[in-house]
Short mmCIF file of C-alpha atoms and ligand atoms in Angstrom, two decimals:
data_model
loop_
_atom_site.label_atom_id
_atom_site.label_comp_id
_atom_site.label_asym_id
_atom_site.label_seq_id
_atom_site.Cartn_x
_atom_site.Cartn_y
_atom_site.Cartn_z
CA UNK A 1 0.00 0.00 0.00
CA UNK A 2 1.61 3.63 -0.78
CA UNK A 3 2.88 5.52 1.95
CA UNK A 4 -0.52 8.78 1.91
CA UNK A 5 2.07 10.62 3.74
CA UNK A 6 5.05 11.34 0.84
CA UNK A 7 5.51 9.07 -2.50
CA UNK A 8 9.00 8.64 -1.55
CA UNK A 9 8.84 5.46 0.13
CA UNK A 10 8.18 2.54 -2.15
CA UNK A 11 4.85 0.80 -2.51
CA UNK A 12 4.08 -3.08 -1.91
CA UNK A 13 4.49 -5.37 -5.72
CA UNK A 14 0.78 -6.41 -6.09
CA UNK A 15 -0.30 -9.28 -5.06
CA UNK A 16 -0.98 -12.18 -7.76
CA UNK A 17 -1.71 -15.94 -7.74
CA UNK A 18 -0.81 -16.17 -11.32
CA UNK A 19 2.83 -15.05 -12.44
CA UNK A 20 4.94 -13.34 -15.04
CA UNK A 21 5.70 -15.42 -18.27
CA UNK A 22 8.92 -13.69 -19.04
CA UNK A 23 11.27 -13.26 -16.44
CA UNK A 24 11.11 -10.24 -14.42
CA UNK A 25 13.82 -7.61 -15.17
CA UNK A 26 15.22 -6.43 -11.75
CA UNK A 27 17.48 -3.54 -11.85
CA UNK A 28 17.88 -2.76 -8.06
CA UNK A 29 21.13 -1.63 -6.61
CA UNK A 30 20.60 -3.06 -3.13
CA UNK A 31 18.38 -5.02 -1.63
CA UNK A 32 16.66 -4.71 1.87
CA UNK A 33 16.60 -7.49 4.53
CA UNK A 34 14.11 -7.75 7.36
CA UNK A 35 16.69 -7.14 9.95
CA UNK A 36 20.29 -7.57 10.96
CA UNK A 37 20.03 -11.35 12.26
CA UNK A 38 19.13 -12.17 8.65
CA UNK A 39 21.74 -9.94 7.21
CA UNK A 40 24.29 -11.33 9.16
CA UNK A 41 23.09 -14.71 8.26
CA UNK A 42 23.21 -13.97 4.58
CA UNK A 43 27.34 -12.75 4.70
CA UNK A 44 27.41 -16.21 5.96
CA UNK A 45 25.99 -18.38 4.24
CA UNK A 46 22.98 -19.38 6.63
CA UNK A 47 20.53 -17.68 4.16
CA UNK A 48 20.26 -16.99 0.67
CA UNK A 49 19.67 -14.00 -0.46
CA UNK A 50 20.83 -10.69 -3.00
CA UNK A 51 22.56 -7.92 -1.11
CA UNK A 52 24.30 -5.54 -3.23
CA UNK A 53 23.88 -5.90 -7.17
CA UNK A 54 28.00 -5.35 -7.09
CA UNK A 55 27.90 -9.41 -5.78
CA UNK A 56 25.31 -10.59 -7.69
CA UNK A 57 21.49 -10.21 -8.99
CA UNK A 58 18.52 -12.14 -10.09
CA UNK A 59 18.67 -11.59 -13.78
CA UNK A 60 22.90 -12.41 -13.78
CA UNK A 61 21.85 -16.02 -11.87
CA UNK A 62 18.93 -16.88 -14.55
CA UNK A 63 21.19 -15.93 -17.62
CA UNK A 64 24.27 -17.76 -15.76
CA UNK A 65 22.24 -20.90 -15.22
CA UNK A 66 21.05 -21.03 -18.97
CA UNK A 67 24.50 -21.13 -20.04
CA UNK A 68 25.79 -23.52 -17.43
CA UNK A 69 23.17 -25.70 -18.86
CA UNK A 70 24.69 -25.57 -22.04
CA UNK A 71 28.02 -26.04 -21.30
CA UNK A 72 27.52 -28.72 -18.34
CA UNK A 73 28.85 -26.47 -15.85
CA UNK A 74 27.67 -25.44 -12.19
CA UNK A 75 27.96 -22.21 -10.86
CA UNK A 76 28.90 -20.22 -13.40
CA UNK A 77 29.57 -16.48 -13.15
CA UNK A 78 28.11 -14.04 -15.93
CA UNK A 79 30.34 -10.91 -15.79
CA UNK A 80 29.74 -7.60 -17.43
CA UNK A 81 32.22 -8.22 -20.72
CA UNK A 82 33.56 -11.08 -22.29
CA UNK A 83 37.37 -9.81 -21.09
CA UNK A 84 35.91 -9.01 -17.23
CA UNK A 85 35.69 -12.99 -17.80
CA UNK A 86 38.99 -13.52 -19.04
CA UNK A 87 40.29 -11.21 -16.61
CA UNK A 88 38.76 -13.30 -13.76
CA UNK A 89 40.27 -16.60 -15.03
CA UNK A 90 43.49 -14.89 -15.05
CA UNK A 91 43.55 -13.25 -12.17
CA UNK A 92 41.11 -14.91 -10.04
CA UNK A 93 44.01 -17.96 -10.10
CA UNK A 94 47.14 -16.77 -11.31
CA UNK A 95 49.62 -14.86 -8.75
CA UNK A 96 53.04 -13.49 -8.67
CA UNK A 97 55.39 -15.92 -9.90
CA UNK A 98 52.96 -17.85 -12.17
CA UNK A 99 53.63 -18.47 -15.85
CA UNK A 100 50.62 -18.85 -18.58
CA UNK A 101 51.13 -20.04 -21.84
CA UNK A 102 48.45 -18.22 -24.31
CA UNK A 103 47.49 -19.20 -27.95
CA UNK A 104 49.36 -17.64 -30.40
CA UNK A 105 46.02 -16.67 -32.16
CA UNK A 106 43.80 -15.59 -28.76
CA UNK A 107 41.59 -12.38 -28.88
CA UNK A 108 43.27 -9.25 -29.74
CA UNK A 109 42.40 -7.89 -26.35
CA UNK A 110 43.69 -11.54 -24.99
CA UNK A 111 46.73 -11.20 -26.60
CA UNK A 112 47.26 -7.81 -24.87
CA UNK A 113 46.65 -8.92 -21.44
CA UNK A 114 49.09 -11.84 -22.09
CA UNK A 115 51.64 -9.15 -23.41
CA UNK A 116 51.22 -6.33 -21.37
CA UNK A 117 49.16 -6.75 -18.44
CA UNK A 118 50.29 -10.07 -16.51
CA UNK A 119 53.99 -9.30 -16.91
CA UNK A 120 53.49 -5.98 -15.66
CA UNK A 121 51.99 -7.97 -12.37
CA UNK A 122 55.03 -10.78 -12.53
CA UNK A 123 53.20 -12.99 -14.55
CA UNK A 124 55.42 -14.11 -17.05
CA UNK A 125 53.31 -15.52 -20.34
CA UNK A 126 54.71 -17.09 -23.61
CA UNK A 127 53.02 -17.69 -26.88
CA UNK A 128 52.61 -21.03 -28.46
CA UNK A 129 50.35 -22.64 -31.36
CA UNK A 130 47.37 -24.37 -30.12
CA UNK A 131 46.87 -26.16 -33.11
CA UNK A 132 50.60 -28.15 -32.48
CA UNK A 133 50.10 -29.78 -29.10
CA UNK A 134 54.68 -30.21 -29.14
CA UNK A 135 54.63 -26.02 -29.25
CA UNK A 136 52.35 -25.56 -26.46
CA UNK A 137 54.47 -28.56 -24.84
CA UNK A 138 57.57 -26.86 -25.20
CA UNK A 139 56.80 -23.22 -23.94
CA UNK A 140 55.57 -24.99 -20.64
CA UNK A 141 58.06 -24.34 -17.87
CA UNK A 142 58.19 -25.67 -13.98
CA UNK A 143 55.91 -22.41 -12.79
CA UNK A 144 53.72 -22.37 -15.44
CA UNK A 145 49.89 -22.58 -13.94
CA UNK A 146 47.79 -22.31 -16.85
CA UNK A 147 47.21 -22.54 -20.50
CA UNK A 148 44.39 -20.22 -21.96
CA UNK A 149 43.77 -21.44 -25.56
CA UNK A 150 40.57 -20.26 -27.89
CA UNK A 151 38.52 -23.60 -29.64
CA UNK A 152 38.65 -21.81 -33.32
CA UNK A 153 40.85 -18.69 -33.57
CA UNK A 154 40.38 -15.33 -34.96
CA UNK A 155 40.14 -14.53 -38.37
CA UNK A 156 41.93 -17.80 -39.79
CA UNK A 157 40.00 -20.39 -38.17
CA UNK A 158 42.47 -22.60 -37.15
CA UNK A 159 41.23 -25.32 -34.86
CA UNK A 160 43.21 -26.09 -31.18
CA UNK A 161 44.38 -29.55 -30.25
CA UNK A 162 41.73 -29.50 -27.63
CA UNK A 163 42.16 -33.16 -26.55
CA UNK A 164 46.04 -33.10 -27.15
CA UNK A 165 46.39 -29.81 -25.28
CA UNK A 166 44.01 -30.87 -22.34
CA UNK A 167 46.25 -34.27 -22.13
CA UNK A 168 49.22 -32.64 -21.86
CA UNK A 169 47.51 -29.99 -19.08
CA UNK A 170 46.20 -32.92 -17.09
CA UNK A 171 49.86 -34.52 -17.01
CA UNK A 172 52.07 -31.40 -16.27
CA UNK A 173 49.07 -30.66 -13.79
CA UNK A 174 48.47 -27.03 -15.24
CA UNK A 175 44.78 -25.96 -15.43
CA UNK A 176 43.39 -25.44 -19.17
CA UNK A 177 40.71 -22.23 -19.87
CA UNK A 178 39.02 -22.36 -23.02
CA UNK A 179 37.54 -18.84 -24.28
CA UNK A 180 34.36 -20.79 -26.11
CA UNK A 181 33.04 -17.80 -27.56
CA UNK A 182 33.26 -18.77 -31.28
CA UNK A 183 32.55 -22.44 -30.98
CA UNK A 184 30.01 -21.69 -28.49
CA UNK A 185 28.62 -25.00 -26.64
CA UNK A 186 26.50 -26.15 -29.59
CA UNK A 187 29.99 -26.53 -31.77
CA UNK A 188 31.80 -27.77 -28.42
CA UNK A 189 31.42 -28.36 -24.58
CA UNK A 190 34.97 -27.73 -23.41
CA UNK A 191 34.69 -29.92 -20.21
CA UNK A 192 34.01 -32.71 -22.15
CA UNK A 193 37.05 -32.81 -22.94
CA UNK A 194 38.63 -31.97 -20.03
CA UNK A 195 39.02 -28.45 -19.50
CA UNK A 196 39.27 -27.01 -16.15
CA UNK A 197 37.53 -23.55 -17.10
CA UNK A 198 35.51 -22.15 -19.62
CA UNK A 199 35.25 -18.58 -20.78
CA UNK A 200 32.51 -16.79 -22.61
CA UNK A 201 32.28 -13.46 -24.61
CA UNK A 202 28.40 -13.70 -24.42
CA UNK A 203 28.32 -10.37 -26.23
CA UNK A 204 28.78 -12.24 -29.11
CA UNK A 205 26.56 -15.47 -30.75
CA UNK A 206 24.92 -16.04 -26.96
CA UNK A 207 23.28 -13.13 -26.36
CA UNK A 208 23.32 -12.69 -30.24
CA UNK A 209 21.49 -9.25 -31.60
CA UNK A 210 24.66 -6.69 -30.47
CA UNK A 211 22.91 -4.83 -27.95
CA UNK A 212 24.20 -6.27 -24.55
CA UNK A 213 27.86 -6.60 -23.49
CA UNK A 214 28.76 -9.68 -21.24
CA UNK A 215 30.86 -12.40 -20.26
CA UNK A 216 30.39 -16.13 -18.43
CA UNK A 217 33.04 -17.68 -17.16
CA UNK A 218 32.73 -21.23 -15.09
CA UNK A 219 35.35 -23.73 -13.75
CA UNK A 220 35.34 -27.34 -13.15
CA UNK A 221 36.35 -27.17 -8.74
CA UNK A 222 33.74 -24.97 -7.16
CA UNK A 223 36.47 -23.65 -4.87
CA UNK A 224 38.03 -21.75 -8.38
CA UNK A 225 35.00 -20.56 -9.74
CA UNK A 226 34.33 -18.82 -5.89
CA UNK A 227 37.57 -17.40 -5.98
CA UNK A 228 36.55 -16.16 -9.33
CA UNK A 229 33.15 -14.60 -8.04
CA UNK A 230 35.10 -12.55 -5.26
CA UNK A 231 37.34 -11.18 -7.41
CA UNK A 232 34.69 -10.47 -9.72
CA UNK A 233 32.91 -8.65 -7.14
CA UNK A 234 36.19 -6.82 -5.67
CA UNK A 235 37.08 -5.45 -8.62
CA UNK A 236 33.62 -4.27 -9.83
CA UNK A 237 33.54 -6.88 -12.93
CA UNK A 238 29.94 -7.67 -12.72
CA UNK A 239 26.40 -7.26 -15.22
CA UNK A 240 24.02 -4.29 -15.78
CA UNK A 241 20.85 -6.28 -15.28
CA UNK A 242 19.11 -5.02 -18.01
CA UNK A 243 22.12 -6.58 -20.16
CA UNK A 244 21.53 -9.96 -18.75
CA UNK A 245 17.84 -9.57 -19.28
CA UNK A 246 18.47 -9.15 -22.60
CA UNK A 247 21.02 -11.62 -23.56
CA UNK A 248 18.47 -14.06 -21.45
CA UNK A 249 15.73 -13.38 -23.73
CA UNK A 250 18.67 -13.29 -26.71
CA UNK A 251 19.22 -17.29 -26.06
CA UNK A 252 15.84 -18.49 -26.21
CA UNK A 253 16.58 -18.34 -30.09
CA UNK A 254 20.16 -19.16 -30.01
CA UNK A 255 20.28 -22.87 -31.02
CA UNK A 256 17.71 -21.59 -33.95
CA UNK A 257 19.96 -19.04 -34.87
CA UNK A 258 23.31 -20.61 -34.80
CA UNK A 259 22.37 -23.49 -36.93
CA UNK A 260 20.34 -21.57 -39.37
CA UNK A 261 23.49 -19.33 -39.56
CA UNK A 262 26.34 -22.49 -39.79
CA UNK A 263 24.27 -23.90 -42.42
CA UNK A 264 24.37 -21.15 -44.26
CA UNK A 265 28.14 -20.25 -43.84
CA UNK A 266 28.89 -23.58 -45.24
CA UNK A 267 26.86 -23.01 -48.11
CA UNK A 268 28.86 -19.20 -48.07
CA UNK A 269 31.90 -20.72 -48.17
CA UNK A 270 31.61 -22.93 -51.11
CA UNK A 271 29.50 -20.34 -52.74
CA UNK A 272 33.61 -17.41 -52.68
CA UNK A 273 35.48 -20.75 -53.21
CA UNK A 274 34.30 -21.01 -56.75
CA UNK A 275 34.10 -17.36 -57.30
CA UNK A 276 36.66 -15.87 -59.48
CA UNK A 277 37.93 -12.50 -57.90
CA UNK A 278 38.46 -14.93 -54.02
CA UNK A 279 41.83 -16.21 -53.61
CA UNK A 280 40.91 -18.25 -50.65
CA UNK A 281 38.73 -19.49 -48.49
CA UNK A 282 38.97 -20.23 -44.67
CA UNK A 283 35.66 -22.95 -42.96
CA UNK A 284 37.19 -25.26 -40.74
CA UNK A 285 34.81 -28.13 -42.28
CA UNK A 286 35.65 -27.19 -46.11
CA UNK A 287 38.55 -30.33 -47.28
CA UNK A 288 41.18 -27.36 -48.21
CA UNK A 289 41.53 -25.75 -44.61
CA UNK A 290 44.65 -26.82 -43.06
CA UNK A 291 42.77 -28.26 -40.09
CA UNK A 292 40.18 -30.40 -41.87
CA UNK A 293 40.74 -33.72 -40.29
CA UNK A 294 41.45 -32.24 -36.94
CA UNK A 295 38.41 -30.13 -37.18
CA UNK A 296 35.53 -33.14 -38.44
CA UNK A 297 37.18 -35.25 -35.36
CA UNK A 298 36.60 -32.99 -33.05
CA UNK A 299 33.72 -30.74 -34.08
CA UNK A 300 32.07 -33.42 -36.17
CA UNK A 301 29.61 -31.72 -38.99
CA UNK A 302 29.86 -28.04 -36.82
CA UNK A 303 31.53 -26.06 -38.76
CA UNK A 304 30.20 -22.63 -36.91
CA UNK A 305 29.07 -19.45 -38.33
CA UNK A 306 32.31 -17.71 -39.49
CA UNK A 307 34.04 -17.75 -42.78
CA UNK A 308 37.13 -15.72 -43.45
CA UNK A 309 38.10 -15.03 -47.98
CA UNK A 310 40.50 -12.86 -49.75
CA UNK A 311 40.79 -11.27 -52.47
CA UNK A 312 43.67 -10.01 -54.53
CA UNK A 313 44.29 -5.70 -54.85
CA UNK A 314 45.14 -4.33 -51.41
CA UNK A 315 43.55 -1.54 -49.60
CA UNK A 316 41.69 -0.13 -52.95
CA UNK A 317 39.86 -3.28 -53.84
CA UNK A 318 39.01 -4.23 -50.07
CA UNK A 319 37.70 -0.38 -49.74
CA UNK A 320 35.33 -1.15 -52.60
CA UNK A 321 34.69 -4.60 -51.59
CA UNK A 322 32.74 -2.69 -48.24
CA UNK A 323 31.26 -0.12 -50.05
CA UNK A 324 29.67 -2.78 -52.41
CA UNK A 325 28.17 -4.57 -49.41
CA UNK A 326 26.54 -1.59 -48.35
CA UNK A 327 23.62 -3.88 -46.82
CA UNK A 328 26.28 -6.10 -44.80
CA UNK A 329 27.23 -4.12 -41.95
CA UNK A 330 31.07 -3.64 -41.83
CA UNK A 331 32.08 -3.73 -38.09
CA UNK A 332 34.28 -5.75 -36.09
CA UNK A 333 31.96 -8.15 -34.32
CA UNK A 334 30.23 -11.42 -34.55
CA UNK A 335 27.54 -13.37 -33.65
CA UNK A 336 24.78 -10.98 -34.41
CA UNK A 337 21.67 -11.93 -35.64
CA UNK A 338 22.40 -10.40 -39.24
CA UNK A 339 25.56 -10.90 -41.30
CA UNK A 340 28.95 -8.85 -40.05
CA UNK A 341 31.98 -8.37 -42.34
CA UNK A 342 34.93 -7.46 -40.63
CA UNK A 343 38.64 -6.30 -41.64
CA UNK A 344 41.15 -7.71 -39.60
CA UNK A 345 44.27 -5.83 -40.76
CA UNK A 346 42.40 -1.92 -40.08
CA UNK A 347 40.63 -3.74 -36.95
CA UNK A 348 41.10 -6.87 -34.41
CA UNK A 349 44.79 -6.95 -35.99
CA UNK A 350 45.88 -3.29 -36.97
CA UNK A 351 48.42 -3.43 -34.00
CA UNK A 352 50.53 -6.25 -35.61
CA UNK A 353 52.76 -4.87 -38.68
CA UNK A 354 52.05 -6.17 -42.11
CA UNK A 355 54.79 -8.93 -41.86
CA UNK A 356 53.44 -10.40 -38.50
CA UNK A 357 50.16 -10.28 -39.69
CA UNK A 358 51.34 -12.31 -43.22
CA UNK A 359 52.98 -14.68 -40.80
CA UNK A 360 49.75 -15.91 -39.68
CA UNK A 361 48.08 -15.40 -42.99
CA UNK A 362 45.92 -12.40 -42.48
CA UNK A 363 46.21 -9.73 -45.83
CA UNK A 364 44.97 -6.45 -46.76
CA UNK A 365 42.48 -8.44 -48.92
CA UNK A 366 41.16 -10.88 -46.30
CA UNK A 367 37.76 -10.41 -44.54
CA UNK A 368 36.16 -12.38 -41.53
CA UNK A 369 32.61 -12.58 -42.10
CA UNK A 370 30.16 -13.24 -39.32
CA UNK A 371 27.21 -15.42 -40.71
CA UNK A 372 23.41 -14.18 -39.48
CA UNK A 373 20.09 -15.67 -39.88
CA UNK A 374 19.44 -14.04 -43.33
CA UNK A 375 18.43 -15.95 -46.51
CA UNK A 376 21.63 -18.02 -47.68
CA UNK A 377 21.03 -16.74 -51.65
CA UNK A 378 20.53 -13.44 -50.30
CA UNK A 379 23.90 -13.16 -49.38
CA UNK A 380 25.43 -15.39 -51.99
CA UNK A 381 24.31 -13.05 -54.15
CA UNK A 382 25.13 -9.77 -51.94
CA UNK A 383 29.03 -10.80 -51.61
CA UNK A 384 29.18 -12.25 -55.44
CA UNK A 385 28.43 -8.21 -56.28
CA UNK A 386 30.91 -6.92 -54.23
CA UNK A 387 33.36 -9.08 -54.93
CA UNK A 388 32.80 -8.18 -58.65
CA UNK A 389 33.07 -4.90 -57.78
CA UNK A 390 36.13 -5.14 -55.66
CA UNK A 391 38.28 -7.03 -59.25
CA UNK A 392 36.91 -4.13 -60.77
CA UNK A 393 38.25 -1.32 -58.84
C1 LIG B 1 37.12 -14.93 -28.67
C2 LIG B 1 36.79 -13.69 -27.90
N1 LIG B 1 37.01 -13.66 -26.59
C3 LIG B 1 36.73 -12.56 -25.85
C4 LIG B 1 36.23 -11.43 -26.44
C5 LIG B 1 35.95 -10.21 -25.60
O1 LIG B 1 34.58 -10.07 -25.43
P1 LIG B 1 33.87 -8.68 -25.05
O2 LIG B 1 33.95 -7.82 -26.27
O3 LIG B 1 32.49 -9.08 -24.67
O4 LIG B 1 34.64 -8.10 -23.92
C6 LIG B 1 35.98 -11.41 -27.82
C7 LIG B 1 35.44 -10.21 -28.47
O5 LIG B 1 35.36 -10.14 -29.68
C8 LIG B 1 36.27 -12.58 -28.57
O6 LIG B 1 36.05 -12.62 -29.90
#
């Protein structure tokens, strides 16, 4: 009942015997408890119950259980980017002293923590390539505490030596993370194979329309994935619950979407291999991509939703390439619900110079592309034109 005296003070939710169908979007700060016994009891433990939105909320626990179902985890943490997760797999575990060994191919923003960040806190990192299981071998060392490999790397698609890699991890007794976010859990379920954490950039084909920024991250030992949540909450790393209420309401399509969209990228990728103006073309599940055997045995007929092509003619013909495809949006994302075309070497890769980025096969002339949900001959037929229009420029 309202307060007759000042509408300050917040009125009773009306009663109801029937309830919401959609779940209830709760964007309170803090949260009031009847007194301080059951406050008290709360900090520890003896009853559950939200406190501050800074250590958790409603909507973050509903969209973190829907992805721990899909991934087999429990207790899974949904943070508010996909690097505040990779941040609290790093740091959440690693100390002074530790060494990680990352994929040669992580994340741009990966591959800056890895350079940059740990070794400025002591954490001494090397580089290795996750798709030779002997590399990542050889850059482990005595202190090394963790290897943080991506399933499918970004833009060339090469596929990790999951099961190798998690062998060797399991013998040397160093934990494996697995940043998920391209295979996602309907392409691969990283525990399975033995990982010890998984990371998510839910941002991306999870959440799926572009309009909610988040991160999951959950580990195999409970007492990890707590350490995890108090960092998490120490260093402010955690949702805007209107982000998790949409990215909840995001994955109630996304099995629909991401095989609607992997379908079609196969179909894309055949489609620019037998063009004339492409050069080559990059799907983990097509027979010429140097992972092909690797990839069918461990991602069976899942080829995912991103294809990477180039074309001949530098800068000039990948400029008109673009501004052919003026119904694609250009912009360096993925997993949205329409098609994405991206440029590695003026985006995710613009920091590496030309040479390092030949070295691992990325030109001026190659684009990632980002699959959606549209019609498949719609955009045969949209990146046929530009590609047409890019041999002409
Ligand atoms: C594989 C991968 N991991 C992590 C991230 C970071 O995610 P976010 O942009 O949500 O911080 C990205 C972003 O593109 C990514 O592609």
């Amino acid at each position: 009942m309202a307060d007759p005296r000042t509408p300050v003070r917040r009125t009773d939710w009306p009663d109801s015997v029937s309830r919401p169908v959609v779940t209830p979007l709760q964007p309170s700060v803090v949260y009031s408890s009847p007194d301080p016994d059951t406050l008290d009891a709360q900090y520890t433990g003896g009853a559950q119950g939200y406190t501050y939105a800074r250590e958790g909320h409603p909507n973050a626990a509903v969209l973190a259980a829907k992805i721990d179902a899909l991934e087999g985890a429990t207790g899974g943490i949904v943070l508010g980017s996909g690097m505040a997760a990779v941040t609290a797999a790093l740091l959440g575990v690693l100390r002074q002293g530790d060494h990680v060994v990352g994929a040669d191919q992580l994340y741009g923003r990966s591959l800056r923590m890895m350079a940059e960040e740990l070794p400025r806190m002591g954490i001494a990192t090397t580089l290795a390539d996750a798709t030779d299981v002997d590399a990542v071998a050889a850059a482990i060392r005595p202190e090394t505490r963790m290897i943080l490999i991506e399933v499918v790397s970004n833009p060339t698609l090469r596929v990790a030596d999951l099961d190798g890699i998690a062998a060797l991890a399991r013998d040397r007794g160093v934990l494996l993370a697995v940043d998920n976010t391209f295979t996602t859990p309907r392409g691969c379920r990283p525990f399975e194979h033995g990982a010890d954490i998984v990371i998510h950039s839910v941002t991306k084909l999870l959440a799926g329309h572009s309009d909610a920024t988040l991160g999951y991250v959950a580990a195999r030992d409970p007492d990890l994935t707590a350490r995890m949540g108090v960092l998490a909450a120490t260093l402010g790393l955690t949702p805007s619950p209107f982000d998790c209420w949409l990215a909840e309401r995001g994955m109630h399509s996304f099995e629909l979407r991401y095989d609607r969209a992997e379908a079609t990228a196969a179909t894309l990728a055949d489609h620019l291999a037998q063009l004339p103006g492409v050069t080559r073309v990059l799907y983990p599940l097509r027979p010429d991509h140097p992972d092909h055997n690797h990839a069918k045995a461990l991602l069976g007929d899942r080829g995912g939703n991103m294809v990477t092509f180039e074309i001949p003619g530098g800068r000039a013909a990948a400029n008109a390439l673009v501004r052919a495809a003026e119904r694609i949006a250009f912009a360096p994302t993925l997993g949205d619900v329409g098609t994405t075309l991206s440029h590695p070497a003026t985006s995710s890769h613009r920091a590496l110079t030309p040479e390092a980025r030949a070295a691992i096969g990325i030109a001026e002339g190659t684009f990632r592309v980002s699959v959606g949900i549209e019609p498949e001959e719609v955009l045969c037929d949209e990146f046929e034109a530009a590609i047409r229009a890019a041999a002409a420029a």
